Short mmCIF file of C-alpha atoms and ligand atoms in Angstrom, two decimals:
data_model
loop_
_atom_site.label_atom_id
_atom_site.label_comp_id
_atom_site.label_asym_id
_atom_site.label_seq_id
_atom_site.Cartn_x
_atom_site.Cartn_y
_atom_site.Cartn_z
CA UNK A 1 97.41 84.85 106.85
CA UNK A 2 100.72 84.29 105.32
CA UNK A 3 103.87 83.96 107.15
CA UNK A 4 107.33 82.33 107.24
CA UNK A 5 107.40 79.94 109.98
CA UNK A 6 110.45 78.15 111.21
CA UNK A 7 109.46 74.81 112.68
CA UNK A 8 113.23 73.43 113.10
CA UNK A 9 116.13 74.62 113.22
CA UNK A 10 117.48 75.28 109.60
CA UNK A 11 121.14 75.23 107.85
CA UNK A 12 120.67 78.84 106.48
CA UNK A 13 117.92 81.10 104.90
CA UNK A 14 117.65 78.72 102.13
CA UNK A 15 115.40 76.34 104.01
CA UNK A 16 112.61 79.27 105.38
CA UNK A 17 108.75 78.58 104.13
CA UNK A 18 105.88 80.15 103.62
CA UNK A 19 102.73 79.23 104.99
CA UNK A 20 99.14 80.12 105.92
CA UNK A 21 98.64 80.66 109.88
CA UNK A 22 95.94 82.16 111.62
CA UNK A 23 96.06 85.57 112.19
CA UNK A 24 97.54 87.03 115.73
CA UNK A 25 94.83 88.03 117.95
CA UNK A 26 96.09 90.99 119.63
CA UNK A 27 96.23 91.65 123.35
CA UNK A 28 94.45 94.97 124.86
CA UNK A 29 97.84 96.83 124.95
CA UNK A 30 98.72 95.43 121.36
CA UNK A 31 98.46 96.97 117.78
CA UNK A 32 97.42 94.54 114.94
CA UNK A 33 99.25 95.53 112.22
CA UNK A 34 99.31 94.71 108.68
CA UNK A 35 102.66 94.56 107.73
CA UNK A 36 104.03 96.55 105.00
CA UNK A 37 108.09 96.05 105.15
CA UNK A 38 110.47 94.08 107.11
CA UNK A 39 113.71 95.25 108.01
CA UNK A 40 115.90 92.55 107.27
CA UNK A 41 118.70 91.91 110.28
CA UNK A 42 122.07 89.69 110.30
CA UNK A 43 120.57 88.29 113.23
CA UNK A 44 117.59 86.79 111.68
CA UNK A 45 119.95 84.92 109.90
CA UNK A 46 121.09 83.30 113.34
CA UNK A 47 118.08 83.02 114.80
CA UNK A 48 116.37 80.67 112.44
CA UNK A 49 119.65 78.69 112.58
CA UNK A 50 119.30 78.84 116.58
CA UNK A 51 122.56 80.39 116.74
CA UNK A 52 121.13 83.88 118.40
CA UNK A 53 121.63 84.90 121.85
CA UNK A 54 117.46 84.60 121.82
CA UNK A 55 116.12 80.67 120.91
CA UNK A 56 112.53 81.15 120.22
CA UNK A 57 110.46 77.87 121.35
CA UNK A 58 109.57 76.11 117.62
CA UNK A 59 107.67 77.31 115.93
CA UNK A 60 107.93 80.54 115.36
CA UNK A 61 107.74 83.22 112.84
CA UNK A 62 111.05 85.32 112.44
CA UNK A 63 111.51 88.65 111.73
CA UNK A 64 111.97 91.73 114.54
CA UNK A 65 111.56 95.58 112.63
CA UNK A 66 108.84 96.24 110.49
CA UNK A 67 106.60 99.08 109.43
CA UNK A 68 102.83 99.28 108.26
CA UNK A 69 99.12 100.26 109.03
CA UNK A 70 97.22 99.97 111.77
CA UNK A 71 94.40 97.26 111.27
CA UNK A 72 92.92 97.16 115.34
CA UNK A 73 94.50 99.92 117.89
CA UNK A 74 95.09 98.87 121.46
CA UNK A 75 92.29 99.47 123.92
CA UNK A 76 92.16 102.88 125.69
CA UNK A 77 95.35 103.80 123.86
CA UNK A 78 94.45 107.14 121.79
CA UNK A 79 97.81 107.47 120.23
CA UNK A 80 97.08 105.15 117.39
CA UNK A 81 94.36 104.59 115.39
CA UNK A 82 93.04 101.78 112.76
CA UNK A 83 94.89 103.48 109.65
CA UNK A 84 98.06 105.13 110.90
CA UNK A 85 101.28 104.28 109.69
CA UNK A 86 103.78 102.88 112.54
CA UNK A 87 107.25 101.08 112.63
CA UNK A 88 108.22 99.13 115.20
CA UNK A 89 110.32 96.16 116.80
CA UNK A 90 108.87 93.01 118.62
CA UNK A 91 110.62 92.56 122.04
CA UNK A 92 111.00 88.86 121.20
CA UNK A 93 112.75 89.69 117.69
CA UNK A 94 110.26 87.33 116.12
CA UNK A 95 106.88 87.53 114.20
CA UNK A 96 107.27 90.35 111.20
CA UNK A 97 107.94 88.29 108.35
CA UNK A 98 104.05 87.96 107.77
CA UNK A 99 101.11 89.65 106.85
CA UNK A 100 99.80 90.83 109.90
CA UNK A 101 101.39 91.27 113.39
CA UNK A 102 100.54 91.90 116.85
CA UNK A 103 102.58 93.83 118.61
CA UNK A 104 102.76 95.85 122.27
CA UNK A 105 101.68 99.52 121.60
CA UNK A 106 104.84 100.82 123.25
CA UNK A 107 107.11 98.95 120.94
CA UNK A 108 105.28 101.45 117.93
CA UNK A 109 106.20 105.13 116.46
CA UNK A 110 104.80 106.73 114.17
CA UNK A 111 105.99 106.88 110.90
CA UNK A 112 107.64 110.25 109.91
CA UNK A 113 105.36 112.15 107.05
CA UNK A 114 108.54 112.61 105.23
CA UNK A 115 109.46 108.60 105.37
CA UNK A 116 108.18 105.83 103.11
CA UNK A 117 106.86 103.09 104.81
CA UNK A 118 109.71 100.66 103.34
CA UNK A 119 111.98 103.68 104.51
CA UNK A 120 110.48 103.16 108.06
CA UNK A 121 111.02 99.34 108.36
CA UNK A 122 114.66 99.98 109.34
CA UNK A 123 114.56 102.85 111.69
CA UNK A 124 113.75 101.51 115.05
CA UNK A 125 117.23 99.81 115.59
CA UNK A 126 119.80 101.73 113.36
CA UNK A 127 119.35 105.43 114.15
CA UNK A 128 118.90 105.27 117.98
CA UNK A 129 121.90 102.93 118.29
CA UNK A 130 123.73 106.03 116.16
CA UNK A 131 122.10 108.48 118.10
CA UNK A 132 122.55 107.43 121.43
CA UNK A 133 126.41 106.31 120.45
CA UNK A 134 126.92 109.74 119.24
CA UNK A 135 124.93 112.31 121.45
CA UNK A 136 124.78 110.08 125.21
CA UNK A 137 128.00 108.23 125.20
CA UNK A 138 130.35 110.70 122.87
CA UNK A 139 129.16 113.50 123.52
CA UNK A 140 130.07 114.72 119.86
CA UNK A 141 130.52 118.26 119.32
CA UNK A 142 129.75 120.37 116.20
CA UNK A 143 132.91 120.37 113.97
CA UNK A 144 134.46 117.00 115.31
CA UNK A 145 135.79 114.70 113.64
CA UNK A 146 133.70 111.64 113.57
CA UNK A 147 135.36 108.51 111.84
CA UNK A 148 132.40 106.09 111.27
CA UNK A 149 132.91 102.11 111.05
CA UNK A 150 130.85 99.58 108.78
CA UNK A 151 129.16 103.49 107.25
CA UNK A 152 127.52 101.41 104.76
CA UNK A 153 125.51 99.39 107.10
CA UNK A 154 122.67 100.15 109.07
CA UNK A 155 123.80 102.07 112.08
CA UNK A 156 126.70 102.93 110.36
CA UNK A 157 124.34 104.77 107.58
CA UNK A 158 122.68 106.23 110.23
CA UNK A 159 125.42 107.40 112.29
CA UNK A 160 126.85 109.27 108.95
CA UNK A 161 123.82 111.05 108.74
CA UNK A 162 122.95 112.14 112.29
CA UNK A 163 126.92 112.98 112.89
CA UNK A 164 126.52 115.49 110.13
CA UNK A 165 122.83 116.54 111.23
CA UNK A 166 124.46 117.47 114.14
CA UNK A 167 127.18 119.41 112.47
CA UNK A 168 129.97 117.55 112.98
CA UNK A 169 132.46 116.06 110.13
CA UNK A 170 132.56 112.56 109.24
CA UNK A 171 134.76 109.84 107.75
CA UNK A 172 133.20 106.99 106.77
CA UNK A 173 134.96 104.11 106.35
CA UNK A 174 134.11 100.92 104.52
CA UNK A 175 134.90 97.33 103.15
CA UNK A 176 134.95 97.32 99.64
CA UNK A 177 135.56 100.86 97.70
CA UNK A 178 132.21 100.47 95.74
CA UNK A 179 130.99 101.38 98.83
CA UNK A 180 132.08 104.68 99.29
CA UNK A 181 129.44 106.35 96.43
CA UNK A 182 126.62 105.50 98.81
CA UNK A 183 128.82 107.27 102.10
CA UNK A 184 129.12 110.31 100.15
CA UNK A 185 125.78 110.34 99.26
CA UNK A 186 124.39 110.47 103.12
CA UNK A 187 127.27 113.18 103.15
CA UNK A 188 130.26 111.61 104.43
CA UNK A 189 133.37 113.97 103.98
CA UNK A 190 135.86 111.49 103.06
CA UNK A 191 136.30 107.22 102.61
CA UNK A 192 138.44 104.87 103.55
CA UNK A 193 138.72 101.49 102.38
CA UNK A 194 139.38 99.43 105.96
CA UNK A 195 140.48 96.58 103.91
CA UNK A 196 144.08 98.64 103.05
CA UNK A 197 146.16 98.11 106.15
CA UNK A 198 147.25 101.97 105.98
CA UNK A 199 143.98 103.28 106.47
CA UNK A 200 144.58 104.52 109.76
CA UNK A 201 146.98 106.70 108.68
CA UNK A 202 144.60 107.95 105.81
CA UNK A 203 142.28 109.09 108.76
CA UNK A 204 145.16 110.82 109.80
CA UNK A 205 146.14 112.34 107.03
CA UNK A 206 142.29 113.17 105.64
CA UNK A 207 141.66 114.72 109.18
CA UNK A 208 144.83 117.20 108.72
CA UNK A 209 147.24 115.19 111.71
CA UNK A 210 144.54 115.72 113.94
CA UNK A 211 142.95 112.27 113.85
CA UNK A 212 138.97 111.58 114.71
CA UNK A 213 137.51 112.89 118.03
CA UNK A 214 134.84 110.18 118.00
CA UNK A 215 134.77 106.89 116.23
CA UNK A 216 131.54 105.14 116.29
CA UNK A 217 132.65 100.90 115.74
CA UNK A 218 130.29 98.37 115.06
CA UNK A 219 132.76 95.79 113.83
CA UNK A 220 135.44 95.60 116.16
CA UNK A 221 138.55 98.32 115.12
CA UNK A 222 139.00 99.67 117.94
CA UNK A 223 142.36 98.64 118.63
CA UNK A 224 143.54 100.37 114.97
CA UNK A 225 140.76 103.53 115.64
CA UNK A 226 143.58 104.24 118.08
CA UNK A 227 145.97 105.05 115.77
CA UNK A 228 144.04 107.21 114.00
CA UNK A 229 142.24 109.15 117.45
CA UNK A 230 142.87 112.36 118.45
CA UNK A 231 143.62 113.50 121.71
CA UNK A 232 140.58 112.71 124.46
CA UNK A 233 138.83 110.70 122.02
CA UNK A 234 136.12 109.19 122.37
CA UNK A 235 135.81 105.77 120.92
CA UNK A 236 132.20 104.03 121.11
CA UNK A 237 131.72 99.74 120.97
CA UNK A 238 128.84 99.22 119.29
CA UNK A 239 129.17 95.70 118.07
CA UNK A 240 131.36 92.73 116.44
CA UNK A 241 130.41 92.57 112.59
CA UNK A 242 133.73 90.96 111.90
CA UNK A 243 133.16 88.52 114.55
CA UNK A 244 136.00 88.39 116.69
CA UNK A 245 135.62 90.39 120.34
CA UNK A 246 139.41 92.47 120.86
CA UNK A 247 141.50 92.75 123.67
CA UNK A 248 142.55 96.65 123.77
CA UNK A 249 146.28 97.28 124.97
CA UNK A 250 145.20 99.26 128.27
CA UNK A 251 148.48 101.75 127.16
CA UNK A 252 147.29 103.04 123.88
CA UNK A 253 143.89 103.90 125.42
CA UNK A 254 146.22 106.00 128.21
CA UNK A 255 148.42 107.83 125.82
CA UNK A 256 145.63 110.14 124.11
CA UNK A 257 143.30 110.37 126.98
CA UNK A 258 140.95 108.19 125.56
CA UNK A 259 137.68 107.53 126.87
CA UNK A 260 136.24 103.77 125.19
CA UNK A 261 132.46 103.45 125.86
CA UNK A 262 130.37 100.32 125.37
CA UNK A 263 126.68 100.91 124.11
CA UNK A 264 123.58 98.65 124.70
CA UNK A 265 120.62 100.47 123.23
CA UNK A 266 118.10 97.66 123.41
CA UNK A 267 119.47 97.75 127.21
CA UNK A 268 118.45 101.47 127.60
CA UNK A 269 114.65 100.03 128.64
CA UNK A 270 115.55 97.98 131.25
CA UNK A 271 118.65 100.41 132.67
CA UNK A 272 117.48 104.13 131.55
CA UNK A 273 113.92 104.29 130.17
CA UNK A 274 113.88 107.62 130.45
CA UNK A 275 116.48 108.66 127.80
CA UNK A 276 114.39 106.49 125.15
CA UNK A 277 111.50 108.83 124.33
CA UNK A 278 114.46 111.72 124.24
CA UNK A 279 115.89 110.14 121.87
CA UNK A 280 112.94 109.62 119.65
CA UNK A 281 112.13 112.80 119.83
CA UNK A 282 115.46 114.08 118.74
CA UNK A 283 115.55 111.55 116.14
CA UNK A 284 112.28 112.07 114.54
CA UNK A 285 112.31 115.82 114.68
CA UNK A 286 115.53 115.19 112.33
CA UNK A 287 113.41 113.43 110.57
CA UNK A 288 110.66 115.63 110.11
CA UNK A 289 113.35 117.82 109.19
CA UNK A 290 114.93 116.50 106.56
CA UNK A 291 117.99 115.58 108.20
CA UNK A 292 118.31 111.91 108.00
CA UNK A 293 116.41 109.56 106.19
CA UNK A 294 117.16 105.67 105.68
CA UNK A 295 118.35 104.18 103.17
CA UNK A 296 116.89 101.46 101.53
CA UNK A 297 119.24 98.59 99.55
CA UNK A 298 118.05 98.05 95.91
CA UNK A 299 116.22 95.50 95.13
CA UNK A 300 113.41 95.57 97.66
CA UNK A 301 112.58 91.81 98.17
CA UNK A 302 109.10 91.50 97.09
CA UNK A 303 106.73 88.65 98.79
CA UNK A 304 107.81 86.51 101.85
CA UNK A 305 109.60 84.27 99.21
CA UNK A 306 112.25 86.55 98.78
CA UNK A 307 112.93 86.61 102.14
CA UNK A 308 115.77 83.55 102.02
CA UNK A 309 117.36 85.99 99.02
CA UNK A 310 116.85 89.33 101.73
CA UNK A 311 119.32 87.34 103.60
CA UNK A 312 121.38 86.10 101.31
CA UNK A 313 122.10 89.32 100.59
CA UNK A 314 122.86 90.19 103.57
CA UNK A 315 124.98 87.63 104.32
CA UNK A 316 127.50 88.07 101.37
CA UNK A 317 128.31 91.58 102.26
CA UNK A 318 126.90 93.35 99.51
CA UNK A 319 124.43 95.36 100.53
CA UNK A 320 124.10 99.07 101.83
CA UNK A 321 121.67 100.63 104.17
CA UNK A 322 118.48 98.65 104.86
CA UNK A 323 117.63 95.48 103.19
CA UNK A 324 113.54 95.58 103.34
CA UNK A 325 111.47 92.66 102.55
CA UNK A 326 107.63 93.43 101.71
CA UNK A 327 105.17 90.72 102.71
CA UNK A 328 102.54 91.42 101.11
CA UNK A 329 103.39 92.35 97.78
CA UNK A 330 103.23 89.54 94.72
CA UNK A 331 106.87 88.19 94.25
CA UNK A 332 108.74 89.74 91.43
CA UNK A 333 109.22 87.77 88.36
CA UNK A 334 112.29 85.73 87.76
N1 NAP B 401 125.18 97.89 120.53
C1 NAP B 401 123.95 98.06 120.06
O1 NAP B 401 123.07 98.56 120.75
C2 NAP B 401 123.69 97.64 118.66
C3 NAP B 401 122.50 98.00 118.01
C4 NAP B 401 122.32 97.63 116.67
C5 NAP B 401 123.30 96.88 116.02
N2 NAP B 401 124.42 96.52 116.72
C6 NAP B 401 125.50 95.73 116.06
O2 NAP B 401 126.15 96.56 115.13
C7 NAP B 401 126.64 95.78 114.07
C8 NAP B 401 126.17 96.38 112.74
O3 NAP B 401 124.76 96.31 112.65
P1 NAP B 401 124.04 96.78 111.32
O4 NAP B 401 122.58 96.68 111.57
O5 NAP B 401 124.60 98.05 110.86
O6 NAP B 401 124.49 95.60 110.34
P2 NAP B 401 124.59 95.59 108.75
O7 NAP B 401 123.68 96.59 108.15
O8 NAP B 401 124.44 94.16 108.39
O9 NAP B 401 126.07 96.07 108.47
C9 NAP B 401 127.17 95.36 108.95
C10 NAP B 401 128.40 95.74 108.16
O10 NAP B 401 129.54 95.28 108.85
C11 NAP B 401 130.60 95.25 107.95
N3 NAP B 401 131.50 94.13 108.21
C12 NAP B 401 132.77 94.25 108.58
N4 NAP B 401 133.35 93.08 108.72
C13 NAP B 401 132.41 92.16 108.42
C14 NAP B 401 132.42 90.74 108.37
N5 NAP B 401 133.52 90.03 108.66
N6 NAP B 401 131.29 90.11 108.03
C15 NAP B 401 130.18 90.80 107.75
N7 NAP B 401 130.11 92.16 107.78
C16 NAP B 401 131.23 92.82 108.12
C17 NAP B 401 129.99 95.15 106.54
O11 NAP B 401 130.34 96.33 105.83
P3 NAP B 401 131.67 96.37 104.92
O12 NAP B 401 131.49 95.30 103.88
O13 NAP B 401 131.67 97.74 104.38
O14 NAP B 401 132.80 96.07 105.85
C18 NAP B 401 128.50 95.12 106.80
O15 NAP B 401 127.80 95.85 105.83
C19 NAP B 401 126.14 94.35 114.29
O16 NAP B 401 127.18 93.61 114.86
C20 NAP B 401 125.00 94.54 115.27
O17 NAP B 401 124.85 93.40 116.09
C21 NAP B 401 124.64 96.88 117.99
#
């Protein structure tokens, strides 16, 4: 089969190749899969840099979410079959940038009837992070104000669209102002450009003086959220897109009764197992629903060769939503 394989550490994207490998033989409590999208991630950038928190031994093919069709089902498993459509994540974050993967049964879903299978390749990380920020450490009500961080991205995408599944009202607020077309789109209420120093008091303002009840941060704004929060807030960490990790003046937090919670999904199966099939279950009844649906970045990268452009992408900040990579389609045409 065809796969990108790393065998040293590289500069950047620009240096990944393609090349033919055998084929994973699956364990017994493995799916082989033949793999229809990749959902690209920021950190696959790092990791084939060896720059990520996880150094895969050399070589190794990158690549963590995917979705596709079931080639050989896992024995004695009866919840997948040869043919079904799954999504997934690899524990190791490696091995879906190629045609075919093996992967451990419980790391599969099945993919929503009302999803595309490019639409499933960025599910498995994005919209439990948003759900589990939102519904197990914010405890969001209907009719809140949710102020969303990075809404553009991934989880932020994600959390957009579950906040207002849930019924709550959402700000969404972004980078660069062409950004703010896609934010409405998922149903945002309002944008704001994070980029203007006075956006906090935008929130403010947008939210009628009452400020946002939960803001769900996956760059690092918490310290300025605080601003802009309204009384027993709830502000949720989810990450550090900007790169810098804050120090949070211990007063501020004090002053509105604010309550700042860290979240660790890919934690939740080592610490709380139990909330995880919960969670899918609220997530893909949503789903099922209607309610929330990814969003895929346009162009979709077709062939492993466009993976090094995938991340390019990615790394200059332009994207929105999901940027999906399909390995086994022809590359497009120049
Ligand atoms: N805690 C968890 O369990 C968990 C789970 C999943 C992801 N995460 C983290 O959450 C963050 C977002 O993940 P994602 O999948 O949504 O990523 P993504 O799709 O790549 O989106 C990240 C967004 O961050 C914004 N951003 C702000 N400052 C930036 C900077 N200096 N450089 C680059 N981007 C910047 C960009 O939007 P604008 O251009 O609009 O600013 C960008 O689109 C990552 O840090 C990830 O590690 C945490």
């Amino acid at each position: 089969m065809r796969a990108i394989v790393v065998d040293a550490w590289l500069k950047g994207p620009g240096g990944l190749e393609v090349k033919e490998i055998p084929a994973p033989e699956p364990a017994a409590t493995e799916l082989l899969v033949r793999v229809d999208s990749v959902g690209a991630n920021f950190f696959d950038i790092l990791m084939v840099q060896g720059k990520y928190q996880i150094r895969p031994p050399l070589p190794f093919t990158p690549g963590a979410e995917f979705s596709g069709t079931v080639v050989r089902a896992a024995d004695g498993d009866a919840r997948f079959k040869a043919g079904d459509r799954v999504f997934g994540s690899t524990a190791t974050g490696t091995g879906a940038y190629a045609e075919l993967i093996a992967v451990p049964a419980k790391y599969c879903l099945p993919v929503p009837s009302t999803l595309s299978l490019e639409q499933a390749a960025g599910l498995y990380i994005t919209y439990p992070t948003a759900y589990a920020g939102l519904v197990l450490r914010a405890r969001v009500l209907r009719g809140e104000w949710v102020l969303v961080h990075a809404a553009a991205g991934g989880v932020g995408i994600a959390a957009v669209q579950v906040a207002k599944a849930l019924g709550a009202r959402v700000v969404a607020a972004v980078g660069s102002n062409d950004k703010f077309g896609v934010c409405t789109a998922q149903g945002a209420d309002h944008c704001v450009n994070y980029r203007d120093a006075s956006w906090p008091a935008r929130v403010l303002e947008l939210t009628g003086g009452h400020g946002a009840d939960v803001v769900i941060d996956p760059v690092g704004l918490v310290e300025k959220s605080l601003r802009c929060a309204a009384w027993n807030a709830r502000v949720v960490v989810v990450g550090f897109a900007a790169g810098a990790i804050e120090k949070i003046a211990a007063n501020r937090i004090l002053l509105k009764n604010v309550s700042v919670a860290g979240l660790h999904w890919g934690a939740y199966h080592k610490n709380e197992p139990e909330r995880i099939p919960e969670v899918w279950a609220a997530l893909l009844r949503m789903a099922e629903d209607g309610l929330v649906a990814p969003v895929v970045y346009e162009p979709v990268f077709h062939g492993l060769e466009q993976a090094k452009d995938a991340l390019r992408a990615i790394a200059s900040r332009a994207t929105y939503g999901k940027v999906v990579v399909k390995p086994g389609d022809p590359p497009a045409r120049l």
